[in-house]
XYZ file of C-alpha atoms in Angstrom:
612
model
C 10.755 -2.333 18.765
C 10.140 0.843 19.954
C 6.596 2.652 19.092
C 8.559 5.197 16.566
C 9.809 2.598 14.537
C 6.788 0.707 14.834
C 4.913 3.580 13.321
C 7.116 4.075 10.694
C 6.842 0.741 9.446
C 2.829 0.873 9.458
C 3.056 4.059 7.373
C 5.586 2.454 5.004
C 3.669 -0.437 4.667
C 0.379 1.887 3.881
C 2.198 3.699 1.440
C 3.533 0.515 -0.357
C 0.152 -1.017 -0.262
C -1.237 2.297 -2.082
C 1.620 2.059 -4.528
C 0.748 -1.568 -5.505
C -3.113 -0.756 -5.692
C -2.521 2.203 -8.217
C 0.388 0.574 -10.453
C -1.263 -3.097 -10.492
C -4.970 -2.501 -10.500
C -6.047 1.228 -10.221
C -7.910 0.589 -7.581
C -7.537 2.923 -4.521
C -9.588 5.388 -2.283
C -9.085 8.166 0.855
C -6.463 7.420 3.009
C -6.580 9.422 6.384
C -4.495 12.368 5.794
C -6.476 14.476 3.784
C -3.695 16.255 2.522
C -3.976 18.359 -0.965
C -3.454 16.616 -4.329
C 0.342 16.429 -5.154
C 1.034 16.511 -9.001
C 3.505 14.304 -10.436
C 3.867 12.722 -7.287
C 5.661 9.333 -6.578
C 2.400 7.028 -5.682
C 4.407 5.738 -2.775
C 5.045 8.864 -1.030
C 1.976 10.481 -1.761
C -0.108 11.317 1.366
C -3.309 12.758 0.348
C -6.738 11.710 -1.458
C -5.777 8.954 -3.573
C -8.979 9.030 -5.559
C -7.518 12.569 -6.512
C -4.407 10.897 -7.099
C -6.240 8.456 -9.688
C -8.021 11.489 -11.127
C -4.625 12.772 -12.471
C -2.995 9.811 -13.558
C -5.952 7.317 -14.031
C -9.083 9.391 -14.564
C -12.014 8.137 -12.781
C -13.615 6.039 -15.372
C -11.067 6.828 -17.760
C -8.263 4.202 -19.189
C -5.065 3.950 -17.164
C -2.384 6.803 -17.644
C 0.749 5.800 -15.901
C 2.832 8.610 -14.067
C 6.092 9.273 -15.659
C 7.982 7.368 -12.572
C 6.602 3.709 -12.227
C 9.931 2.240 -10.989
C 9.936 0.425 -7.998
C 12.902 0.338 -5.589
C 11.521 -0.660 -2.517
C 12.228 -4.580 -2.059
C 8.826 -4.517 0.494
C 6.732 -4.209 -2.793
C 7.367 -7.477 -4.010
C 6.462 -9.274 -0.864
C 2.780 -7.442 -1.076
C 1.768 -9.472 -4.237
C 3.694 -7.336 -7.281
C 5.539 -10.569 -8.504
C 2.066 -11.394 -9.917
C 1.924 -14.877 -8.641
C -0.461 -16.496 -6.491
C -2.598 -20.160 -6.241
C -6.277 -20.736 -5.497
C -8.040 -20.856 -2.554
C -7.175 -18.616 0.484
C -8.676 -16.977 3.398
C -11.719 -14.849 3.052
C -11.089 -11.298 3.925
C -12.922 -9.714 7.049
C -14.483 -6.810 5.315
C -18.303 -8.515 3.798
C -18.286 -6.040 0.998
C -15.062 -7.509 -0.243
C -17.352 -10.903 -0.872
C -19.984 -8.807 -3.013
C -17.832 -9.183 -6.225
C -19.935 -9.876 -9.394
C -18.727 -10.187 -13.310
C -20.387 -9.650 -16.256
C -18.752 -10.857 -19.902
C -18.497 -8.147 -22.718
C -16.713 -8.096 -25.760
C -13.146 -8.980 -25.071
C -13.541 -7.416 -21.738
C -15.681 -8.201 -18.189
C -17.118 -5.873 -16.170
C -16.379 -6.326 -12.405
C -18.813 -4.862 -9.888
C -18.870 -4.708 -6.251
C -19.894 -3.054 -2.905
C -17.222 -0.474 -1.914
C -15.111 -2.068 0.887
C -13.906 0.008 3.725
C -10.199 0.133 2.802
C -10.211 -0.375 -1.143
C -6.892 0.466 -1.275
C -5.683 -2.817 0.361
C -7.271 -4.821 -2.962
C -5.457 -6.227 -5.959
C -7.143 -7.555 -8.911
C -6.083 -10.986 -10.242
C -7.036 -13.302 -12.785
C -6.597 -17.060 -13.852
C -7.424 -18.957 -17.074
C -6.990 -22.510 -15.447
C -10.157 -22.728 -13.506
C -8.633 -20.940 -10.601
C -5.777 -23.118 -9.818
C -3.468 -20.086 -10.226
C -3.835 -16.586 -10.394
C -1.877 -13.616 -11.729
C -2.189 -9.924 -10.917
C -4.197 -8.094 -13.889
C -1.774 -5.616 -15.557
C -2.850 -1.730 -14.908
C -3.037 -1.418 -18.440
C -6.014 -3.686 -18.629
C -8.212 -1.567 -16.241
C -10.343 0.998 -17.186
C -13.741 2.756 -16.107
C -12.695 2.645 -12.425
C -14.862 3.698 -9.980
C -15.268 2.896 -5.965
C -18.152 0.382 -7.369
C -16.766 -1.194 -10.690
C -14.115 -1.529 -13.105
C -13.647 -3.021 -16.650
C -11.116 -5.320 -17.317
C -10.034 -5.137 -21.019
C -7.758 -7.018 -23.510
C -9.477 -10.338 -23.192
C -9.428 -13.306 -25.286
C -13.119 -14.183 -26.443
C -14.071 -17.520 -25.708
C -11.638 -17.807 -22.834
C -13.117 -18.557 -19.463
C -11.607 -15.956 -16.820
C -11.969 -16.241 -12.825
C -11.389 -13.068 -11.244
C -10.861 -12.142 -7.425
C -9.300 -9.428 -4.814
C -6.480 -10.325 -2.967
C -6.643 -8.332 0.017
C -3.325 -6.908 1.994
C -3.719 -5.641 5.263
C -2.413 -5.504 8.644
C -3.835 -8.760 9.687
C -2.226 -10.700 6.602
C -3.688 -11.990 3.114
C -7.295 -12.241 2.268
C -9.418 -12.887 -0.882
C -12.769 -11.603 -2.487
C -14.981 -14.156 -3.589
C -14.185 -15.621 -7.007
C -16.402 -14.711 -10.277
C -16.323 -16.252 -13.576
C -16.474 -14.450 -17.147
C -16.075 -15.677 -20.809
C -15.919 -12.872 -22.828
C -17.787 -13.031 -26.200
C -18.293 -10.952 -29.647
C -21.548 -9.250 -30.020
C -23.796 -11.280 -32.180
C -25.044 -8.686 -34.337
C -26.053 -9.067 -38.081
C -24.233 -7.053 -40.464
C -26.276 -3.985 -41.547
C -25.594 -2.376 -45.034
C -25.143 1.307 -44.069
C -24.315 4.557 -46.084
C -20.946 5.344 -46.422
C -19.282 5.920 -43.428
C -15.355 6.088 -42.012
C -15.804 4.051 -39.151
C -13.586 0.634 -38.735
C -13.948 -0.702 -35.480
C -16.577 -2.085 -33.656
C -18.277 0.480 -31.035
C -18.281 -0.377 -27.218
C -21.215 -1.216 -25.503
C -21.993 -0.583 -21.719
C -24.635 -3.386 -21.686
C -23.075 -6.462 -23.620
C -26.127 -8.157 -23.987
C -25.912 -9.488 -27.675
C -28.979 -8.207 -29.542
C -31.617 -11.181 -30.875
C -33.534 -9.558 -33.409
C -32.557 -6.368 -35.785
C -33.882 -4.614 -38.389
C -32.549 -3.421 -42.066
C -30.364 0.313 -41.567
C -32.464 3.348 -41.929
C -31.013 6.356 -43.826
C -31.473 9.256 -41.762
C -31.204 13.234 -42.478
C -29.648 15.892 -40.256
C -31.154 19.178 -39.627
C -29.670 22.451 -39.726
C -31.774 23.864 -36.838
C -31.766 27.606 -37.392
C -31.641 27.367 -41.097
C -34.505 24.761 -41.356
C -32.326 22.792 -43.769
C -32.059 18.701 -44.117
C -29.338 17.213 -45.367
C -29.831 13.584 -46.610
C -27.744 10.203 -46.369
C -26.266 11.300 -43.153
C -26.282 8.568 -40.711
C -27.640 5.114 -40.746
C -29.873 4.021 -38.057
C -30.262 -0.139 -37.060
C -33.040 -1.103 -34.729
C -32.973 -4.321 -32.841
C -34.129 -5.954 -29.818
C -32.197 -7.100 -26.773
C -32.579 -10.634 -25.212
C -34.092 -8.887 -22.279
C -36.538 -7.522 -24.607
C -35.366 -3.954 -24.595
C -35.449 -1.938 -27.826
C -31.944 -0.745 -28.787
C -30.502 1.581 -31.804
C -28.021 2.354 -33.323
C -27.054 5.619 -35.123
C -23.804 5.504 -37.148
C -22.839 9.267 -38.539
C -21.867 9.633 -42.056
C -18.783 11.854 -41.992
C -19.608 13.126 -45.698
C -23.553 14.012 -45.192
C -22.154 15.932 -41.911
C -19.679 17.854 -43.770
C -22.054 18.806 -46.278
C -24.346 19.950 -43.387
C -22.000 21.727 -41.513
C -20.798 23.975 -44.749
C -24.066 24.690 -45.369
C -24.922 25.788 -41.798
C -24.061 28.887 -39.820
C -21.367 29.004 -37.897
C -22.171 27.774 -33.862
C -25.436 26.252 -35.652
C -26.751 22.916 -34.339
C -26.889 19.864 -36.470
C -29.552 17.881 -35.395
C -30.825 14.061 -35.683
C -34.278 14.125 -34.757
C -35.366 10.142 -34.166
C -39.435 10.339 -33.105
C -39.912 7.132 -34.130
C -37.825 5.976 -30.745
C -39.035 5.658 -27.625
C -37.959 3.834 -24.321
C -34.996 2.656 -26.302
C -31.309 2.245 -25.311
C -29.419 4.210 -27.514
C -25.943 4.257 -29.275
C -24.628 6.893 -31.617
C -21.038 6.021 -33.228
C -18.813 8.015 -35.330
C -14.872 8.595 -35.485
C -12.879 11.543 -34.693
C -12.277 12.637 -38.383
C -16.161 13.123 -38.660
C -16.157 15.779 -36.166
C -13.060 17.956 -38.101
C -15.626 20.250 -39.907
C -17.840 20.719 -37.100
C -15.109 21.881 -35.093
C -14.136 24.127 -37.325
C -17.587 25.777 -37.750
C -18.288 25.578 -33.905
C -21.473 23.433 -34.714
C -23.137 21.736 -31.967
C -24.165 18.084 -32.377
C -27.551 17.275 -31.351
C -29.240 13.645 -31.317
C -32.879 13.007 -29.841
C -35.538 10.397 -29.635
C -39.165 11.218 -28.372
C -38.002 10.656 -25.096
C -34.405 11.349 -24.792
C -31.462 13.285 -26.249
C -28.201 14.952 -26.119
C -26.851 18.238 -27.542
C -22.967 19.264 -27.099
C -20.583 21.789 -28.539
C -18.467 19.710 -30.533
C -15.266 22.117 -30.373
C -15.564 21.900 -26.396
C -15.659 17.904 -26.360
C -12.623 16.827 -24.460
C -11.615 14.449 -26.991
C -7.814 15.130 -27.288
C -7.364 14.379 -23.487
C -9.101 10.947 -23.897
C -6.937 9.925 -27.126
C -4.010 11.020 -25.328
C -4.724 8.362 -22.681
C -5.102 5.947 -25.399
C -1.782 6.986 -26.687
C -3.342 7.807 -30.379
C -4.481 11.507 -31.970
C -8.093 12.438 -31.738
C -8.388 11.461 -35.613
C -7.865 8.221 -34.895
C -10.127 7.094 -32.298
C -14.002 5.787 -32.618
C -16.366 7.968 -30.472
C -19.400 6.034 -28.808
C -22.415 7.798 -27.128
C -24.720 5.739 -25.216
C -27.850 6.798 -23.342
C -29.688 4.242 -21.752
C -31.678 4.232 -18.200
C -29.580 3.165 -15.540
C -29.756 2.200 -11.289
C -29.796 4.835 -9.145
C -27.428 4.469 -6.238
C -28.997 4.034 -3.004
C -25.768 4.228 0.062
C -25.902 7.258 2.102
C -22.516 8.349 0.926
C -23.985 8.681 -2.593
C -26.637 10.961 -1.255
C -24.580 13.103 0.989
C -24.307 16.260 -0.511
C -27.923 16.530 -1.416
C -29.806 15.680 1.849
C -33.408 15.902 1.727
C -33.708 15.222 -2.125
C -35.787 12.381 -2.879
C -35.251 10.721 -6.555
C -38.210 11.319 -9.190
C -38.489 9.113 -12.093
C -35.855 6.903 -13.796
C -31.867 7.400 -13.523
C -29.980 8.086 -17.272
C -26.705 7.235 -18.219
C -25.184 9.272 -20.884
C -21.904 7.654 -21.570
C -19.130 9.369 -23.718
C -16.579 6.947 -24.982
C -13.354 6.875 -26.949
C -11.768 3.640 -28.122
C -8.652 2.519 -30.005
C -8.654 -1.301 -30.614
C -9.683 -2.843 -27.368
C -8.614 0.242 -25.209
C -11.403 2.671 -23.903
C -11.208 6.212 -22.356
C -14.003 7.997 -21.030
C -14.533 11.314 -22.366
C -14.974 13.700 -19.436
C -17.482 16.585 -20.990
C -16.730 19.656 -22.390
C -14.097 22.417 -21.910
C -16.106 25.615 -20.142
C -19.189 24.837 -22.081
C -22.694 23.496 -21.263
C -24.410 20.873 -23.117
C -27.824 19.587 -22.987
C -29.263 15.950 -21.692
C -32.875 15.433 -22.057
C -34.855 13.291 -20.088
C -38.797 12.354 -19.769
C -40.483 13.994 -16.862
C -43.068 11.472 -15.362
C -46.481 12.173 -15.975
C -48.434 14.267 -13.286
C -45.550 16.054 -11.743
C -45.156 19.385 -10.478
C -42.009 21.048 -12.491
C -41.841 23.857 -10.237
C -40.872 21.191 -7.453
C -37.985 19.735 -9.333
C -34.318 19.937 -9.278
C -32.062 17.637 -11.113
C -28.609 15.760 -9.960
C -25.702 14.297 -11.588
C -23.033 11.559 -10.403
C -19.314 13.368 -9.611
C -16.892 10.717 -8.436
C -19.244 8.460 -6.493
C -21.904 11.388 -5.374
C -25.003 13.025 -6.659
C -24.453 16.677 -6.884
C -27.021 19.528 -8.359
C -26.940 20.671 -11.896
C -28.939 23.605 -13.778
C -32.352 22.440 -14.981
C -34.901 23.727 -17.223
C -38.562 22.256 -18.825
C -39.399 22.171 -22.495
C -42.049 20.301 -23.950
C -42.633 18.013 -21.298
C -38.971 17.307 -20.975
C -36.297 18.155 -18.781
C -33.369 19.839 -19.894
C -30.234 19.031 -17.607
C -27.595 21.566 -18.357
C -24.423 19.974 -17.708
C -20.763 20.608 -18.366
C -20.081 16.627 -19.007
C -21.842 13.225 -19.511
C -22.157 11.907 -15.895
C -25.271 9.768 -15.059
C -28.446 12.072 -14.497
C -31.804 12.300 -12.367
C -34.631 14.391 -10.988
C -35.066 15.205 -7.553
C -37.197 16.772 -5.425
C -36.358 19.014 -2.355
C -38.644 20.630 0.663
C -39.126 24.509 0.132
C -38.326 26.687 2.637
C -40.793 29.049 4.427
C -41.107 32.448 2.890
C -38.793 34.847 4.602
C -40.616 38.136 4.337
C -38.125 39.958 1.836
C -38.265 40.844 -1.535
C -36.170 37.394 -2.253
C -38.459 34.963 -1.327
C -39.443 33.624 -4.674
C -35.296 33.360 -5.128
C -35.037 31.140 -1.779
C -37.820 28.870 -2.817
C -36.160 28.165 -6.313
C -32.696 28.299 -4.803
C -33.933 25.396 -2.456
C -35.703 23.523 -5.225
C -32.626 23.534 -6.819
C -30.361 22.370 -3.852
C -28.485 25.701 -3.968
C -29.329 27.102 -0.730
C -29.212 23.935 1.233
C -30.388 24.797 5.378
C -28.548 27.770 5.099
C -30.655 31.039 6.967
C -31.586 33.589 4.065
C -30.232 36.369 6.834
C -26.657 34.414 7.633
C -23.457 35.854 6.082
C -21.439 33.965 3.774
C -17.335 33.430 3.545
C -15.857 33.028 0.312
C -16.082 29.133 0.443
C -19.943 28.987 1.595
C -20.587 31.457 -1.637
C -18.290 29.074 -3.529
C -20.419 26.070 -2.643
C -23.663 27.636 -3.528
C -22.537 29.139 -6.873
C -20.604 25.398 -7.597
C -24.282 23.858 -7.008
C -26.089 26.346 -8.935
C -24.068 25.922 -11.671
C -23.461 22.617 -11.598
C -19.189 22.933 -11.553
C -18.672 20.174 -8.846
C -16.405 18.324 -11.656
C -14.334 21.349 -11.555
C -12.566 20.596 -8.191
C -13.317 18.305 -5.530
C -10.676 19.854 -2.936
C -12.896 22.827 -2.237
C -15.788 24.394 -3.732
C -13.111 27.629 -4.165
C -10.732 25.453 -6.068
C -13.517 24.520 -8.519
C -14.374 28.338 -9.058
C -11.025 28.942 -9.494
C -9.989 26.054 -12.293
C -13.181 27.112 -13.998
C -11.963 30.500 -14.234
C -14.716 32.442 -12.122
C -11.767 34.039 -9.810
C -9.969 35.645 -13.014
C -9.700 39.628 -12.911
C -10.611 39.287 -9.104
C -8.193 40.304 -6.290
C -5.751 37.540 -5.126
C -7.497 37.774 -1.628
C -10.864 36.338 -3.485
C -9.330 33.101 -3.356
C -8.917 32.830 0.124
C -10.648 32.241 3.154
C -12.914 35.278 5.027
C -15.795 36.783 4.034
C -17.168 37.714 0.580
C -18.280 40.957 -0.389
C -21.347 42.111 -2.467
C -19.030 43.064 -5.218
C -17.368 40.151 -5.247
C -20.555 37.701 -5.733
C -21.513 39.844 -8.357
C -18.141 39.572 -10.463
C -17.718 35.662 -9.454
C -21.615 35.372 -11.637
C -20.411 37.930 -14.403
C -17.170 35.828 -15.017
C -19.437 32.466 -15.099
C -21.173 34.221 -18.074
C -18.210 34.866 -19.672
C -16.431 31.893 -19.009
C -18.792 29.701 -20.112
C -20.246 31.975 -23.123
C -23.343 32.518 -21.562
C -24.747 35.874 -22.840
C -26.755 37.766 -19.711
C -30.206 38.496 -21.505
C -32.191 41.539 -19.561
C -34.290 40.392 -17.029
C -35.692 43.795 -16.044
C -35.269 47.166 -17.432
C -32.627 48.923 -15.421
C -34.268 52.030 -13.610
C -30.914 54.090 -14.273
C -28.607 54.373 -17.179
C -25.823 52.644 -15.118
C -25.183 51.226 -11.906
C -22.973 54.539 -11.169
C -26.442 56.839 -11.554
C -28.296 54.300 -9.874
C -26.482 54.101 -6.571
C -26.049 57.190 -4.177
C -22.810 55.184 -2.519
C -21.521 53.994 -5.899
C -18.172 55.655 -4.757
C -17.848 52.324 -2.539
C -17.420 50.047 -5.670
C -13.720 49.208 -6.182
C -11.969 50.066 -9.663
C -11.477 46.502 -10.054
C -15.367 45.514 -9.842
C -16.655 48.727 -11.766
C -17.372 46.584 -15.009
C -18.627 43.522 -13.273
C -20.962 45.663 -11.661
C -22.286 47.563 -14.684
C -22.637 44.078 -16.506
C -24.707 42.962 -13.970
C -27.057 45.843 -13.074
C -27.708 46.325 -17.057
C -29.296 42.425 -16.729
C -30.881 42.897 -13.844
C -29.377 40.496 -11.932
C -29.301 42.781 -8.843
C -31.542 45.806 -7.433
C -29.372 47.166 -4.667
C -30.374 47.611 -0.913
C -32.872 50.656 -0.204
C -30.895 52.877 -2.722
C -27.335 51.541 -2.162
C -25.036 48.688 -3.533
C -23.039 48.459 -0.206
C -20.526 47.099 -2.434
C -18.335 46.188 0.526
C -20.655 44.852 2.963
C -20.580 40.950 3.393
C -22.896 39.056 1.492
C -25.768 37.006 2.784
C -27.282 33.158 1.803
C -30.261 35.132 1.039
C -28.545 37.953 -1.354
C -26.567 34.893 -2.751
C -29.819 32.861 -3.966
C -31.367 35.801 -5.491
C -28.054 36.850 -7.644
C -27.749 33.240 -8.035
C -31.454 32.188 -9.257
C -31.227 35.291 -11.713
C -27.927 34.408 -13.188
C -29.723 31.012 -14.282
C -33.003 32.791 -15.529
C -30.818 35.341 -17.421
C -28.634 33.189 -19.229
C -30.971 30.127 -20.060
C -29.703 27.846 -17.353
C -33.056 28.304 -15.514
C -36.813 28.582 -16.258
C -37.869 32.342 -15.787
C -40.752 32.703 -13.396
C -44.390 32.670 -15.335
């Protein structure tokens, strides 16, 4: 066999294995080439980042959505296990991480967790119902909530014992992970007597441990925050205690009460459930798609908070329709579950690679937003160009001036904006990812007017290890911006792509989306765009010394025509001061200048606390 044919066969085999992984288990990972994502690509022909491929067709942590063409034409595909047959036993895989598989039974489901193998794309998930004598491939429709370290198998039969394992196919033949067992079981919860509600199906719990004690349902009012008016019988609250002793609470929202509250509230007003009687409690909020209709029409925000945690989100920008589409139903046919609970922080070096030097502070918290229909579950991936708030406690005695915040995106922690209010950290996010507080080392003073901005930019994970005087190209500035505003989820191929997807390059010249040096006027325009795209009003930080930027700077003629309105908006809000009476619009921006602009933007929009 010549070398060329050998290489071709090996490459084809990798493609077939990737197709097998995508179409049978949803388990896939980065391949070696790193080419950009090909939309609507055939999995076997796809050459790029396979996790990005899954984000298109599966969605990390989401229900599986198959590509248009799932036909199998390559005869070698069946030889790699798609036929779904197999017997017990087998040779263990060489990578020890394949032997880390664990299972936890849920309601008609099983949560499988594992340490990420080096070549996760080689794994095919199999299950058995005869004690491990024979195994079959798990259908792709039964796999959801896939990540590099866990997945959920759904549509199982309660009371039936299942065995699960990975079949590993590589250049050395077939191997197997360890085999684990799970017996799904319906939650043993008492039936409460709630206020009238439109919910018809059971919520999905991230922790399937049944509750052992429960209290009668309590009737809860909803508050229209701005008007201060209360609407009674707007939810029912059931408190319970899990077998591990953790307090739990389920808040079921009532559509009738919320409709009345929304009609009485001003447009855009926040409707809030305040539950100060709950503390250190795993919280679940349950409602259906129809409940949200009046709030969407009135652009209301919905808020639920306990004594130590809470969530506030823009109902009309919730990405519910996308989740419903993956479930094959309309938005008003799904049940929504928001789960708030402590979670375990990841400790692997790869998880912390984007925030080097950060130290965890306090507990990590998971804010999961799920849509369900029958036994199928899809993750709601946040909000469309809007910010929500997630409140978590600040450990006693902690210096908040040294704290930043991170959220988990595609297995890596990335920075997000943070403010502090009444002893709590308020994390401003565009989604419901797991979050936690961190502490960074602050830089030494640089001896310029933006010293305080440099310190804050470091505390927030924006500056990283850049020298304040270093010049920036567009990708470097885009990275600082994405980190400052928590926009990493808008694109993983590059920070510039994330800004483009978020609309921050709208109105700028086409060249602004390419490589090369970034000018000061481009930096200003991008940040003003951020305020406009995400509906973040620019509040004035300092009263401008002149009536306009044109009047303030002797070199105002250097401002490009397309940039004029952006510069005026930024100047009026006090986002920048100029440099010795000049704006130097065409000069290449520096890291220090970018840090000052970004920190001022956070302060102006309320995504950061202004200096005391």
